[in-house]
Rosetta silent file (secondary structure, phi, psi, omega in degrees, C-alpha in Angstrom):
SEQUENCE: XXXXXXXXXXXXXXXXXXXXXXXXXXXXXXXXXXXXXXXXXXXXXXXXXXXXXXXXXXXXXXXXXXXXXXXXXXXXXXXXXXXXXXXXXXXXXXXXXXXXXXXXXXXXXXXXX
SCORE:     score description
SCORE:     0.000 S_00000001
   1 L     0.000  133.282  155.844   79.566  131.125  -31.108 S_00000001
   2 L   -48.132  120.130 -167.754   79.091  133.793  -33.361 S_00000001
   3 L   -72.874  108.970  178.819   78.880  137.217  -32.647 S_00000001
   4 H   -24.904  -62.783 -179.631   75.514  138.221  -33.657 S_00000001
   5 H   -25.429  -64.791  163.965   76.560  141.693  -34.576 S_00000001
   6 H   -32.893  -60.964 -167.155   78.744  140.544  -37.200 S_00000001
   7 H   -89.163    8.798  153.793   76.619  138.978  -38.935 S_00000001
   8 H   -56.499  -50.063 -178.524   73.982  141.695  -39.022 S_00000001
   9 H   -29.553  -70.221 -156.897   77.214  143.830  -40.279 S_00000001
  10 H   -73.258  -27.415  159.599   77.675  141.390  -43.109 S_00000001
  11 H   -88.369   11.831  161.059   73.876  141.209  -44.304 S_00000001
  12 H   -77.667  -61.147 -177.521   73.569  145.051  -44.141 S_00000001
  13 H   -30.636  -74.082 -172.111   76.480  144.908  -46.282 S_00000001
  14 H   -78.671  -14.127  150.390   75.512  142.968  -48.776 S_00000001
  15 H   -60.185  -26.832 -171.264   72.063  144.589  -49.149 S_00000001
  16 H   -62.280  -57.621 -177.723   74.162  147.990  -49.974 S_00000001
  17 H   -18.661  -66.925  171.317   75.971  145.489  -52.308 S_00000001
  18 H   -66.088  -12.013 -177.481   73.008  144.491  -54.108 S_00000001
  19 H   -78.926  -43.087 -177.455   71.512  147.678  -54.162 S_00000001
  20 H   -62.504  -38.672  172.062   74.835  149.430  -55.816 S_00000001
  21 H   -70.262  -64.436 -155.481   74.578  146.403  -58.821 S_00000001
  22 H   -57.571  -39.385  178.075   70.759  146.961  -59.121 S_00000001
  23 H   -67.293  -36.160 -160.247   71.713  150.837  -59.601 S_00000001
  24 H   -82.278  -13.843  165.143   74.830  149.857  -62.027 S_00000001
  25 H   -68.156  -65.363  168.522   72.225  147.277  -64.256 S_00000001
  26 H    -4.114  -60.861  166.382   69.581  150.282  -64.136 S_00000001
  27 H   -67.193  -49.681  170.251   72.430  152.305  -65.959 S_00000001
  28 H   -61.793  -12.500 -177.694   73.618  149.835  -68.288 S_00000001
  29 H   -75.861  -56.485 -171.821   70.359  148.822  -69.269 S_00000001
  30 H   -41.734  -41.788 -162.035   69.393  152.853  -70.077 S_00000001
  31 H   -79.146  -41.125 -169.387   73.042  153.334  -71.740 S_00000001
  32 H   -79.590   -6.698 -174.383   72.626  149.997  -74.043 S_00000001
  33 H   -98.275   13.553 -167.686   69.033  151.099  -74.998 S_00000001
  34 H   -94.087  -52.155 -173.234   70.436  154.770  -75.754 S_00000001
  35 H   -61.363  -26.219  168.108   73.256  153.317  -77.827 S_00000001
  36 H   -94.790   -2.396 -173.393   70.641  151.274  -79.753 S_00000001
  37 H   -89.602  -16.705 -171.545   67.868  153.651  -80.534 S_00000001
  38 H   -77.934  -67.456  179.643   70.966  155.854  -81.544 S_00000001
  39 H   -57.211  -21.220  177.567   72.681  153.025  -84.122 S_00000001
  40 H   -72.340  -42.559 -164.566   68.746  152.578  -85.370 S_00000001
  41 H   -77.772   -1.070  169.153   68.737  156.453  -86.317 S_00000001
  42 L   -73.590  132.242  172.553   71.852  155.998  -88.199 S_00000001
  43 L   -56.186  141.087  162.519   71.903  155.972  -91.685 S_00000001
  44 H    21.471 -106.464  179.403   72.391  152.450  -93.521 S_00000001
  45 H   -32.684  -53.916  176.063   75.470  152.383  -94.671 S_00000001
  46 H   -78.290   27.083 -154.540   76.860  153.777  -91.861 S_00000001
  47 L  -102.767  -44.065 -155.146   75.327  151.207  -88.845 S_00000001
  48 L   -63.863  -26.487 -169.255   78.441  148.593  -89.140 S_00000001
  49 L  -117.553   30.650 -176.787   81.101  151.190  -88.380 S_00000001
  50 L  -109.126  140.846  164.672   79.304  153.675  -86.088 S_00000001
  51 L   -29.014  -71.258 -176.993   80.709  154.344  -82.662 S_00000001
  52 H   -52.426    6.110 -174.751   77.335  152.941  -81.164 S_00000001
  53 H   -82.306  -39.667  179.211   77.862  149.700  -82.618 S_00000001
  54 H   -65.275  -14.001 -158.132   81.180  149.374  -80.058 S_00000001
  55 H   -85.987  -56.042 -142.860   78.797  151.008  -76.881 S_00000001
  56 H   -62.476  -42.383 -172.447   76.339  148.516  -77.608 S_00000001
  57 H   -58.670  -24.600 -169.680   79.009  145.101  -77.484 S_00000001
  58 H  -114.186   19.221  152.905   80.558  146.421  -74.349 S_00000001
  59 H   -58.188  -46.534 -179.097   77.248  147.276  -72.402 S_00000001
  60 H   -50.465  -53.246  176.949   76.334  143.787  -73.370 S_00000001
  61 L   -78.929    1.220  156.602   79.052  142.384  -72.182 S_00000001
  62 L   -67.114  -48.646  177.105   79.132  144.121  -68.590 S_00000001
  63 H   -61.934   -3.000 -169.133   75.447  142.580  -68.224 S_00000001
  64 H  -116.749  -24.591  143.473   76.937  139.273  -69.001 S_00000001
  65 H   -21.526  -66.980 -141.731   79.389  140.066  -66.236 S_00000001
  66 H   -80.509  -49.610  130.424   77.349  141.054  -63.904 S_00000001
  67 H     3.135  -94.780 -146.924   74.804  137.826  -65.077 S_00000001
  68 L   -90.589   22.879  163.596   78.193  135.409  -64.104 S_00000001
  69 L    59.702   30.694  174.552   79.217  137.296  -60.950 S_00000001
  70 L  -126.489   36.963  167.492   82.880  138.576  -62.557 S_00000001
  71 L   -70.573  151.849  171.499   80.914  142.818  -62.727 S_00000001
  72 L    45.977   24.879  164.291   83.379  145.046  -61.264 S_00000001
  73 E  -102.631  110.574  164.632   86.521  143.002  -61.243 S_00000001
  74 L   -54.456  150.385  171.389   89.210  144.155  -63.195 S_00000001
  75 L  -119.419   38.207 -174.164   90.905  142.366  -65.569 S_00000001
  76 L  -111.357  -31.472  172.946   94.148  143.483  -65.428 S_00000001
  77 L   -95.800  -58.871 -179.237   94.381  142.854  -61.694 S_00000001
  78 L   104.629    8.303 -164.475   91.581  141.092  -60.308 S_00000001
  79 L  -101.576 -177.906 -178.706   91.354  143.777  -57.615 S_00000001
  80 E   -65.407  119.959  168.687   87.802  145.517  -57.385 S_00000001
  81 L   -79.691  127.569 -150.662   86.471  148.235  -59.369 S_00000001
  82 L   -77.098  174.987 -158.235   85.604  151.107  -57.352 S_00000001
  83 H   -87.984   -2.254  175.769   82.074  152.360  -57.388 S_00000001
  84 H   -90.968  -21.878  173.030   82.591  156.008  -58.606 S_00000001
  85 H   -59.903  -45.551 -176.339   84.269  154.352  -61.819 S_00000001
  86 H   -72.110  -47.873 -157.417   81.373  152.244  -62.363 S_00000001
  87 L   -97.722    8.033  162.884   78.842  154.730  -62.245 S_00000001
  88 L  -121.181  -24.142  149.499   80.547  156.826  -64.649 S_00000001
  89 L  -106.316   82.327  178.630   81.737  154.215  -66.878 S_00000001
  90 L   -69.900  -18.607  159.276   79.962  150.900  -66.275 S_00000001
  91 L  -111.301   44.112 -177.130   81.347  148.912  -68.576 S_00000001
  92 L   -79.529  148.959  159.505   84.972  149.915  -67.933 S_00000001
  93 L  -101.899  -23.970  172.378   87.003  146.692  -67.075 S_00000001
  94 L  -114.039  157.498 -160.789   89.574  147.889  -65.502 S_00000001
  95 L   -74.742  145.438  172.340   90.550  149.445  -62.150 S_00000001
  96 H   -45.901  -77.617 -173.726   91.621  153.425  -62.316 S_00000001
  97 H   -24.762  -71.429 -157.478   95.394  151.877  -61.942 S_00000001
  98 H   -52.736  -57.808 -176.270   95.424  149.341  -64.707 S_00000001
  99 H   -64.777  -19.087  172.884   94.105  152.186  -66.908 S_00000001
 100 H   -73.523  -33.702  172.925   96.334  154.757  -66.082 S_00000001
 101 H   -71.096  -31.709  179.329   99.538  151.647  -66.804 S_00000001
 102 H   -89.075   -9.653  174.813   97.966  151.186  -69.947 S_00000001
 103 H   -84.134  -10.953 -173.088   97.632  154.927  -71.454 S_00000001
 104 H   -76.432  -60.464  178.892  101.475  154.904  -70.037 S_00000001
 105 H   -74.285  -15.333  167.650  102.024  152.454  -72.291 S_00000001
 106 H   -78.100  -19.917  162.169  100.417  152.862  -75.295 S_00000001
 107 L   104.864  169.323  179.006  102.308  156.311  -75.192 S_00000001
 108 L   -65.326  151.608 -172.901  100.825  160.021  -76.064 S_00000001
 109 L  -103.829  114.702 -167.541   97.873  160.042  -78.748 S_00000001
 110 L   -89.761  139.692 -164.201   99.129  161.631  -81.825 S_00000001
 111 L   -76.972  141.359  156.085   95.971  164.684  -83.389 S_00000001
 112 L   -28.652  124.380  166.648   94.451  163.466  -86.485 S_00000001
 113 L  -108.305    0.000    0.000   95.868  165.510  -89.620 S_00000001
């Protein structure tokens, strides 16, 4: 028989669980409607190739994560994305590691002349 305990453990759990995605939609919804009232105040011309045009595809596509149950998985690993990452980027894909192997490899970022 199961030990009761446990499985109080494991539905406490997973209410934090759902509570930490209900905060991390909360943000992404606020960040994708900041990135679009922002690309609306942009002039014309300038809408296809403004920075908020890139915010807005990959806010979308964290909600379409989190929508299919793959939010906070990296995808360089598969291991978990921790929750201080997420709440300062939320629609980072990758784990603090994978991004730190990949700035190794793309090499130092040469200034603008």
């Amino acid at each position: 028989m199961a030990d009761i305990r446990s499985v109080h453990a494991l539905m406490r759990a997973h209410e934090r669980h759902e509570a930490q995605l209900d905060t991390l939609r909360d943000l992404l919804t606020e960040r994708l409607a900041a990135a679009r009232a922002e690309l609306a105040q942009a002039p014309a011309a300038l809408r296809r190739t403004h920075p908020a045009r890139r915010r807005i595809g990959e806010l979308e596509a964290a909600l379409d994560r989190m929508e299919r149950g793959l939010y906070g998985i990296c995808r360089g690993c598969g291991a978990f994305i921790e929750m201080s990452v997420l709440l300062n980027a939320p629609q980072d894909q990758e784990c603090a590691e994978c991004r730190r192997a990949g700035e190794r490899r793309a090499g130092p970022r040469r200034a603008a002349v």
